[in-house]
Amino acid sequence: MNNGHLGVGRSVADGLRMSFGFALGAFTFGTVYGSAAHVQGMTDAQTLVLSLTAFAGAAQFAVLPFWTDPLPLLAIALSAGLVSSRNILMGLTLAPMLRSMPPLQRFTGIWLLVDASWALAMQERRRADVTKLYMTCSLVLLVAWMSGVSVGVSLPGALDALTLKALGQGGMIFLFLILVMVTRSRIGPALPWVIAAAASVAAHRWLDPHYTLLIGVGAGAAAGMILPEKRND
């Protein structure tokens, strides 16, 4: 439904309301990450700066075990890239909206791209104010995430090594959650995501979870480019 030219206040209010539940999750996840990073040996400043600039909880958990001296930079880059590769699919679906933004807002929108704000933007993509809605949701999640990380750094020792290893596979968990949201609602074509899930599950038997995620994203992206677009007119 196209809501016409809605006021900024209405867009912000809707964004706050829609993102509230996700923000609670982001705060909790941030608290866990802040505590885990402290245990791993990161300083509070390093944890906060990385969380703000990267804003990628799953990738940050994935590279946390590599935070040693000296830093294995290649391993960190590869691990973060593999876990974050699902953003390729999300970015492709958001491209029409991002192209309509002014350059500075566009780059900010790319930086703030996370699973929850992507899903909300796709769900409300027919609204004329979808860009304002997306930016509001993303900023709310950023504030919640950083607030959680700030609390977490003051709670060292709350997690054991096994829990940290499990949380390092967060990218796969997020991919599953996105697939559930796609298939149970009308936020986009479901088939590429189903293909991505099938490829990931098939590869999971033989490969590390990080690589199964990359295979799933690659299969989904290929399907999105090859399959004919469904037209509603």
PDB file of C-alpha atoms in Angstrom:
ATOM      1  CA  MET A   1       0.000   0.000   0.000  1.00  0.00           C
ATOM      2  CA  ASN A   2       1.304   3.441  -0.955  1.00  0.00           C
ATOM      3  CA  ASN A   3       0.742   5.857   1.895  1.00  0.00           C
ATOM      4  CA  GLY A   4       1.517   8.966  -0.077  1.00  0.00           C
ATOM      5  CA  HIS A   5       3.727  11.710   1.282  1.00  0.00           C
ATOM      6  CA  LEU A   6       3.731  11.044   5.014  1.00  0.00           C
ATOM      7  CA  GLY A   7       5.261  13.529   7.435  1.00  0.00           C
ATOM      8  CA  VAL A   8       8.691  12.923   8.914  1.00  0.00           C
ATOM      9  CA  GLY A   9       7.178  12.697  12.388  1.00  0.00           C
ATOM     10  CA  ARG A  10       4.830   9.914  11.322  1.00  0.00           C
ATOM     11  CA  SER A  11       7.655   8.042   9.625  1.00  0.00           C
ATOM     12  CA  VAL A  12       9.877   8.296  12.700  1.00  0.00           C
ATOM     13  CA  ALA A  13       7.043   7.214  15.002  1.00  0.00           C
ATOM     14  CA  ASP A  14       6.294   4.189  12.826  1.00  0.00           C
ATOM     15  CA  GLY A  15       9.983   3.306  12.657  1.00  0.00           C
ATOM     16  CA  LEU A  16      10.308   3.460  16.437  1.00  0.00           C
ATOM     17  CA  ARG A  17       7.248   1.293  16.917  1.00  0.00           C
ATOM     18  CA  MET A  18       8.257  -1.324  14.341  1.00  0.00           C
ATOM     19  CA  SER A  19      11.834  -1.631  15.538  1.00  0.00           C
ATOM     20  CA  PHE A  20      11.131  -1.780  19.280  1.00  0.00           C
ATOM     21  CA  GLY A  21      11.141  -5.577  19.560  1.00  0.00           C
ATOM     22  CA  PHE A  22      14.250  -5.885  17.379  1.00  0.00           C
ATOM     23  CA  ALA A  23      15.942  -3.195  19.478  1.00  0.00           C
ATOM     24  CA  LEU A  24      15.462  -5.257  22.635  1.00  0.00           C
ATOM     25  CA  GLY A  25      17.188  -8.159  20.892  1.00  0.00           C
ATOM     26  CA  ALA A  26      19.999  -5.902  19.668  1.00  0.00           C
ATOM     27  CA  PHE A  27      20.539  -4.595  23.200  1.00  0.00           C
ATOM     28  CA  THR A  28      20.728  -8.117  24.601  1.00  0.00           C
ATOM     29  CA  PHE A  29      23.038  -9.307  21.823  1.00  0.00           C
ATOM     30  CA  GLY A  30      25.234  -6.242  22.338  1.00  0.00           C
ATOM     31  CA  THR A  31      25.459  -6.909  26.070  1.00  0.00           C
ATOM     32  CA  VAL A  32      26.588 -10.470  25.420  1.00  0.00           C
ATOM     33  CA  TYR A  33      29.142  -9.298  22.843  1.00  0.00           C
ATOM     34  CA  GLY A  34      30.570  -6.609  25.130  1.00  0.00           C
ATOM     35  CA  SER A  35      31.087  -9.163  27.883  1.00  0.00           C
ATOM     36  CA  ALA A  36      32.605 -11.706  25.506  1.00  0.00           C
ATOM     37  CA  ALA A  37      34.994  -9.144  24.005  1.00  0.00           C
ATOM     38  CA  HIS A  38      36.192  -8.155  27.469  1.00  0.00           C
ATOM     39  CA  VAL A  39      36.905 -11.804  28.302  1.00  0.00           C
ATOM     40  CA  GLN A  40      38.783 -12.224  24.999  1.00  0.00           C
ATOM     41  CA  GLY A  41      41.157  -9.423  25.933  1.00  0.00           C
ATOM     42  CA  MET A  42      39.825  -6.462  23.956  1.00  0.00           C
ATOM     43  CA  THR A  43      39.952  -3.119  25.725  1.00  0.00           C
ATOM     44  CA  ASP A  44      36.703  -1.262  26.302  1.00  0.00           C
ATOM     45  CA  ALA A  45      37.727   1.362  23.738  1.00  0.00           C
ATOM     46  CA  GLN A  46      38.534  -1.269  21.097  1.00  0.00           C
ATOM     47  CA  THR A  47      35.208  -3.007  21.694  1.00  0.00           C
ATOM     48  CA  LEU A  48      33.174   0.182  21.453  1.00  0.00           C
ATOM     49  CA  VAL A  49      34.967   1.561  18.387  1.00  0.00           C
ATOM     50  CA  LEU A  50      34.754  -1.752  16.529  1.00  0.00           C
ATOM     51  CA  SER A  51      31.071  -2.148  17.402  1.00  0.00           C
ATOM     52  CA  LEU A  52      30.290   1.345  16.117  1.00  0.00           C
ATOM     53  CA  THR A  53      32.300   1.206  12.908  1.00  0.00           C
ATOM     54  CA  ALA A  54      31.520  -2.395  11.942  1.00  0.00           C
ATOM     55  CA  PHE A  55      27.970  -2.645  13.355  1.00  0.00           C
ATOM     56  CA  ALA A  56      27.930  -6.347  12.495  1.00  0.00           C
ATOM     57  CA  GLY A  57      27.202  -8.512  15.515  1.00  0.00           C
ATOM     58  CA  ALA A  58      27.432 -11.886  13.788  1.00  0.00           C
ATOM     59  CA  ALA A  59      30.739 -11.033  12.094  1.00  0.00           C
ATOM     60  CA  GLN A  60      32.153  -9.578  15.298  1.00  0.00           C
ATOM     61  CA  PHE A  61      31.331 -12.759  17.203  1.00  0.00           C
ATOM     62  CA  ALA A  62      32.859 -14.838  14.400  1.00  0.00           C
ATOM     63  CA  VAL A  63      36.233 -13.062  14.564  1.00  0.00           C
ATOM     64  CA  LEU A  64      36.375 -12.774  18.357  1.00  0.00           C
ATOM     65  CA  PRO A  65      38.346 -16.028  18.811  1.00  0.00           C
ATOM     66  CA  PHE A  66      41.030 -14.600  16.465  1.00  0.00           C
ATOM     67  CA  TRP A  67      41.655 -11.589  18.730  1.00  0.00           C
ATOM     68  CA  THR A  68      45.141 -12.628  19.784  1.00  0.00           C
ATOM     69  CA  ASP A  69      48.617 -11.135  19.671  1.00  0.00           C
ATOM     70  CA  PRO A  70      49.685 -10.869  16.895  1.00  0.00           C
ATOM     71  CA  LEU A  71      46.405 -10.364  15.089  1.00  0.00           C
ATOM     72  CA  PRO A  72      45.824 -12.815  12.198  1.00  0.00           C
ATOM     73  CA  LEU A  73      44.463 -10.113   9.893  1.00  0.00           C
ATOM     74  CA  LEU A  74      43.812 -12.387   6.912  1.00  0.00           C
ATOM     75  CA  ALA A  75      41.844 -14.873   9.030  1.00  0.00           C
ATOM     76  CA  ILE A  76      39.832 -12.041  10.555  1.00  0.00           C
ATOM     77  CA  ALA A  77      39.055 -10.548   7.139  1.00  0.00           C
ATOM     78  CA  LEU A  78      38.033 -13.895   5.628  1.00  0.00           C
ATOM     79  CA  SER A  79      35.902 -14.912   8.585  1.00  0.00           C
ATOM     80  CA  ALA A  80      34.098 -11.559   8.751  1.00  0.00           C
ATOM     81  CA  GLY A  81      33.577 -11.572   4.997  1.00  0.00           C
ATOM     82  CA  LEU A  82      32.105 -15.066   4.987  1.00  0.00           C
ATOM     83  CA  VAL A  83      29.679 -14.393   7.818  1.00  0.00           C
ATOM     84  CA  SER A  84      28.625 -11.036   6.357  1.00  0.00           C
ATOM     85  CA  SER A  85      28.220 -12.391   2.829  1.00  0.00           C
ATOM     86  CA  ARG A  86      24.450 -12.628   3.370  1.00  0.00           C
ATOM     87  CA  ASN A  87      24.465  -8.827   3.119  1.00  0.00           C
ATOM     88  CA  ILE A  88      25.027  -9.267  -0.615  1.00  0.00           C
ATOM     89  CA  LEU A  89      21.516 -10.661  -0.997  1.00  0.00           C
ATOM     90  CA  MET A  90      20.017  -8.020   1.251  1.00  0.00           C
ATOM     91  CA  GLY A  91      21.875  -5.216  -0.493  1.00  0.00           C
ATOM     92  CA  LEU A  92      20.681  -6.364  -3.906  1.00  0.00           C
ATOM     93  CA  THR A  93      17.058  -6.219  -2.812  1.00  0.00           C
ATOM     94  CA  LEU A  94      17.528  -2.766  -1.257  1.00  0.00           C
ATOM     95  CA  ALA A  95      19.340  -1.309  -4.279  1.00  0.00           C
ATOM     96  CA  PRO A  96      16.306   0.510  -5.773  1.00  0.00           C
ATOM     97  CA  MET A  97      15.611   2.221  -2.468  1.00  0.00           C
ATOM     98  CA  LEU A  98      19.247   3.121  -1.853  1.00  0.00           C
ATOM     99  CA  ARG A  99      19.624   4.628  -5.324  1.00  0.00           C
ATOM    100  CA  SER A 100      16.847   7.096  -4.530  1.00  0.00           C
ATOM    101  CA  MET A 101      18.776   8.531  -1.557  1.00  0.00           C
ATOM    102  CA  PRO A 102      21.239  11.442  -1.652  1.00  0.00           C
ATOM    103  CA  PRO A 103      24.871  10.198  -1.664  1.00  0.00           C
ATOM    104  CA  LEU A 104      25.626  10.801   2.028  1.00  0.00           C
ATOM    105  CA  GLN A 105      22.361   9.217   3.139  1.00  0.00           C
ATOM    106  CA  ARG A 106      22.943   6.325   0.743  1.00  0.00           C
ATOM    107  CA  PHE A 107      26.350   5.481   2.214  1.00  0.00           C
ATOM    108  CA  THR A 108      24.940   5.832   5.714  1.00  0.00           C
ATOM    109  CA  GLY A 109      22.130   3.465   4.775  1.00  0.00           C
ATOM    110  CA  ILE A 110      24.635   0.888   3.500  1.00  0.00           C
ATOM    111  CA  TRP A 111      26.662   1.165   6.723  1.00  0.00           C
ATOM    112  CA  LEU A 112      23.507   0.701   8.829  1.00  0.00           C
ATOM    113  CA  LEU A 113      22.257  -2.330   6.878  1.00  0.00           C
ATOM    114  CA  VAL A 114      21.351  -5.120   9.285  1.00  0.00           C
ATOM    115  CA  ASP A 115      18.946  -8.031   9.102  1.00  0.00           C
ATOM    116  CA  ALA A 116      16.081  -6.454  11.046  1.00  0.00           C
ATOM    117  CA  SER A 117      16.034  -3.078   9.301  1.00  0.00           C
ATOM    118  CA  TRP A 118      16.292  -4.833   5.925  1.00  0.00           C
ATOM    119  CA  ALA A 119      13.293  -7.029   6.720  1.00  0.00           C
ATOM    120  CA  LEU A 120      11.216  -4.068   7.910  1.00  0.00           C
ATOM    121  CA  ALA A 121      12.134  -2.017   4.833  1.00  0.00           C
ATOM    122  CA  MET A 122      11.173  -4.852   2.509  1.00  0.00           C
ATOM    123  CA  GLN A 123       7.913  -5.416   4.336  1.00  0.00           C
ATOM    124  CA  GLU A 124       7.014  -1.728   3.973  1.00  0.00           C
ATOM    125  CA  ARG A 125       8.652  -1.197   0.576  1.00  0.00           C
ATOM    126  CA  ARG A 126       5.441   0.152  -1.024  1.00  0.00           C
ATOM    127  CA  ARG A 127       5.304   3.091   1.370  1.00  0.00           C
ATOM    128  CA  ALA A 128       6.383   6.428  -0.047  1.00  0.00           C
ATOM    129  CA  ASP A 129       8.397   7.110   3.112  1.00  0.00           C
ATOM    130  CA  VAL A 130      10.223   3.768   3.170  1.00  0.00           C
ATOM    131  CA  THR A 131      13.645   5.454   3.175  1.00  0.00           C
ATOM    132  CA  LYS A 132      12.788   7.455   6.316  1.00  0.00           C
ATOM    133  CA  LEU A 133      11.364   4.323   7.901  1.00  0.00           C
ATOM    134  CA  TYR A 134      14.493   2.340   7.068  1.00  0.00           C
ATOM    135  CA  MET A 135      16.853   4.988   8.428  1.00  0.00           C
ATOM    136  CA  THR A 136      14.829   5.345  11.631  1.00  0.00           C
ATOM    137  CA  CYS A 137      14.796   1.596  12.252  1.00  0.00           C
ATOM    138  CA  SER A 138      18.505   1.303  11.524  1.00  0.00           C
ATOM    139  CA  LEU A 139      19.462   4.152  13.845  1.00  0.00           C
ATOM    140  CA  VAL A 140      17.291   2.744  16.635  1.00  0.00           C
ATOM    141  CA  LEU A 141      19.053  -0.611  16.270  1.00  0.00           C
ATOM    142  CA  LEU A 142      22.463   1.075  16.274  1.00  0.00           C
ATOM    143  CA  VAL A 143      21.669   2.926  19.507  1.00  0.00           C
ATOM    144  CA  ALA A 144      20.316  -0.262  21.113  1.00  0.00           C
ATOM    145  CA  TRP A 145      23.360  -2.272  19.986  1.00  0.00           C
ATOM    146  CA  MET A 146      25.856   0.289  21.273  1.00  0.00           C
ATOM    147  CA  SER A 147      23.967   0.648  24.548  1.00  0.00           C
ATOM    148  CA  GLY A 148      24.121  -3.108  25.017  1.00  0.00           C
ATOM    149  CA  VAL A 149      27.835  -3.251  24.212  1.00  0.00           C
ATOM    150  CA  SER A 150      28.475  -0.444  26.700  1.00  0.00           C
ATOM    151  CA  VAL A 151      26.718  -2.433  29.411  1.00  0.00           C
ATOM    152  CA  GLY A 152      28.426  -5.671  28.369  1.00  0.00           C
ATOM    153  CA  VAL A 153      31.973  -4.397  28.791  1.00  0.00           C
ATOM    154  CA  SER A 154      31.202  -3.891  32.470  1.00  0.00           C
ATOM    155  CA  LEU A 155      30.099  -7.550  32.854  1.00  0.00           C
ATOM    156  CA  PRO A 156      33.292  -9.568  32.238  1.00  0.00           C
ATOM    157  CA  GLY A 157      33.428 -13.299  32.801  1.00  0.00           C
ATOM    158  CA  ALA A 158      29.765 -13.991  32.035  1.00  0.00           C
ATOM    159  CA  LEU A 159      30.450 -16.413  29.145  1.00  0.00           C
ATOM    160  CA  ASP A 160      32.469 -19.591  28.806  1.00  0.00           C
ATOM    161  CA  ALA A 161      34.500 -20.714  25.766  1.00  0.00           C
ATOM    162  CA  LEU A 162      31.805 -23.088  24.466  1.00  0.00           C
ATOM    163  CA  THR A 163      29.196 -20.336  24.464  1.00  0.00           C
ATOM    164  CA  LEU A 164      31.550 -18.006  22.607  1.00  0.00           C
ATOM    165  CA  LYS A 165      32.153 -20.653  19.940  1.00  0.00           C
ATOM    166  CA  ALA A 166      28.417 -21.162  19.462  1.00  0.00           C
ATOM    167  CA  LEU A 167      27.820 -17.436  19.159  1.00  0.00           C
ATOM    168  CA  GLY A 168      30.530 -17.291  16.492  1.00  0.00           C
ATOM    169  CA  GLN A 169      28.104 -19.053  14.158  1.00  0.00           C
ATOM    170  CA  GLY A 170      25.572 -16.226  14.464  1.00  0.00           C
ATOM    171  CA  GLY A 171      25.555 -15.569  10.722  1.00  0.00           C
ATOM    172  CA  MET A 172      23.925 -18.939  10.053  1.00  0.00           C
ATOM    173  CA  ILE A 173      21.315 -18.247  12.721  1.00  0.00           C
ATOM    174  CA  PHE A 174      20.491 -14.886  11.166  1.00  0.00           C
ATOM    175  CA  LEU A 175      20.195 -16.446   7.707  1.00  0.00           C
ATOM    176  CA  PHE A 176      17.665 -18.913   9.099  1.00  0.00           C
ATOM    177  CA  LEU A 177      15.674 -16.113  10.735  1.00  0.00           C
ATOM    178  CA  ILE A 178      15.611 -14.130   7.491  1.00  0.00           C
ATOM    179  CA  LEU A 179      14.374 -17.193   5.600  1.00  0.00           C
ATOM    180  CA  VAL A 180      11.540 -17.641   8.098  1.00  0.00           C
ATOM    181  CA  MET A 181      10.531 -13.991   7.740  1.00  0.00           C
ATOM    182  CA  VAL A 182      10.621 -14.186   3.955  1.00  0.00           C
ATOM    183  CA  THR A 183       8.633 -17.385   3.611  1.00  0.00           C
ATOM    184  CA  ARG A 184       5.999 -16.441   6.194  1.00  0.00           C
ATOM    185  CA  SER A 185       5.344 -12.912   4.900  1.00  0.00           C
ATOM    186  CA  ARG A 186       5.310 -10.996   1.644  1.00  0.00           C
ATOM    187  CA  ILE A 187       8.598  -9.143   1.878  1.00  0.00           C
ATOM    188  CA  GLY A 188      10.103 -10.381  -1.357  1.00  0.00           C
ATOM    189  CA  PRO A 189      10.454 -13.330  -3.759  1.00  0.00           C
ATOM    190  CA  ALA A 190      10.903 -16.435  -1.632  1.00  0.00           C
ATOM    191  CA  LEU A 191      12.428 -18.870  -4.161  1.00  0.00           C
ATOM    192  CA  PRO A 192      16.024 -17.498  -4.170  1.00  0.00           C
ATOM    193  CA  TRP A 193      16.022 -17.629  -0.373  1.00  0.00           C
ATOM    194  CA  VAL A 194      14.688 -21.191  -0.387  1.00  0.00           C
ATOM    195  CA  ILE A 195      17.436 -22.162  -2.835  1.00  0.00           C
ATOM    196  CA  ALA A 196      19.995 -20.471  -0.568  1.00  0.00           C
ATOM    197  CA  ALA A 197      18.707 -22.458   2.409  1.00  0.00           C
ATOM    198  CA  ALA A 198      18.778 -25.739   0.490  1.00  0.00           C
ATOM    199  CA  ALA A 199      22.349 -25.142  -0.696  1.00  0.00           C
ATOM    200  CA  SER A 200      23.504 -24.254   2.820  1.00  0.00           C
ATOM    201  CA  VAL A 201      21.895 -27.326   4.346  1.00  0.00           C
ATOM    202  CA  ALA A 202      23.370 -29.570   1.643  1.00  0.00           C
ATOM    203  CA  ALA A 203      26.874 -28.157   2.140  1.00  0.00           C
ATOM    204  CA  HIS A 204      26.678 -28.184   5.945  1.00  0.00           C
ATOM    205  CA  ARG A 205      27.359 -31.911   6.048  1.00  0.00           C
ATOM    206  CA  TRP A 206      30.871 -31.543   4.669  1.00  0.00           C
ATOM    207  CA  LEU A 207      31.976 -27.934   5.242  1.00  0.00           C
ATOM    208  CA  ASP A 208      32.562 -25.479   8.066  1.00  0.00           C
ATOM    209  CA  PRO A 209      29.467 -23.329   8.881  1.00  0.00           C
ATOM    210  CA  HIS A 210      31.197 -20.200   7.586  1.00  0.00           C
ATOM    211  CA  TYR A 211      31.617 -21.780   4.140  1.00  0.00           C
ATOM    212  CA  THR A 212      28.092 -23.169   4.065  1.00  0.00           C
ATOM    213  CA  LEU A 213      26.828 -19.638   4.587  1.00  0.00           C
ATOM    214  CA  LEU A 214      28.889 -18.384   1.649  1.00  0.00           C
ATOM    215  CA  ILE A 215      27.626 -21.226  -0.566  1.00  0.00           C
ATOM    216  CA  GLY A 216      24.041 -20.465   0.402  1.00  0.00           C
ATOM    217  CA  VAL A 217      24.439 -16.778  -0.399  1.00  0.00           C
ATOM    218  CA  GLY A 218      26.093 -17.561  -3.713  1.00  0.00           C
ATOM    219  CA  ALA A 219      23.338 -19.971  -4.708  1.00  0.00           C
ATOM    220  CA  GLY A 220      20.635 -17.489  -3.699  1.00  0.00           C
ATOM    221  CA  ALA A 221      22.277 -14.615  -5.566  1.00  0.00           C
ATOM    222  CA  ALA A 222      22.686 -16.751  -8.686  1.00  0.00           C
ATOM    223  CA  ALA A 223      19.058 -17.838  -8.495  1.00  0.00           C
ATOM    224  CA  GLY A 224      17.927 -14.235  -8.131  1.00  0.00           C
ATOM    225  CA  MET A 225      19.796 -13.256 -11.293  1.00  0.00           C
ATOM    226  CA  ILE A 226      18.832 -16.304 -13.379  1.00  0.00           C
ATOM    227  CA  LEU A 227      15.186 -16.837 -12.456  1.00  0.00           C
ATOM    228  CA  PRO A 228      12.690 -14.680 -14.388  1.00  0.00           C
ATOM    229  CA  GLU A 229      11.195 -11.787 -12.461  1.00  0.00           C
ATOM    230  CA  LYS A 230       7.581 -12.227 -11.455  1.00  0.00           C
ATOM    231  CA  ARG A 231       5.459  -9.354 -12.700  1.00  0.00           C
ATOM    232  CA  ASN A 232       2.350  -8.175 -10.911  1.00  0.00           C
ATOM    233  CA  ASP A 233       0.923  -5.990 -13.676  1.00  0.00           C
TER     234      ASP A 233
END
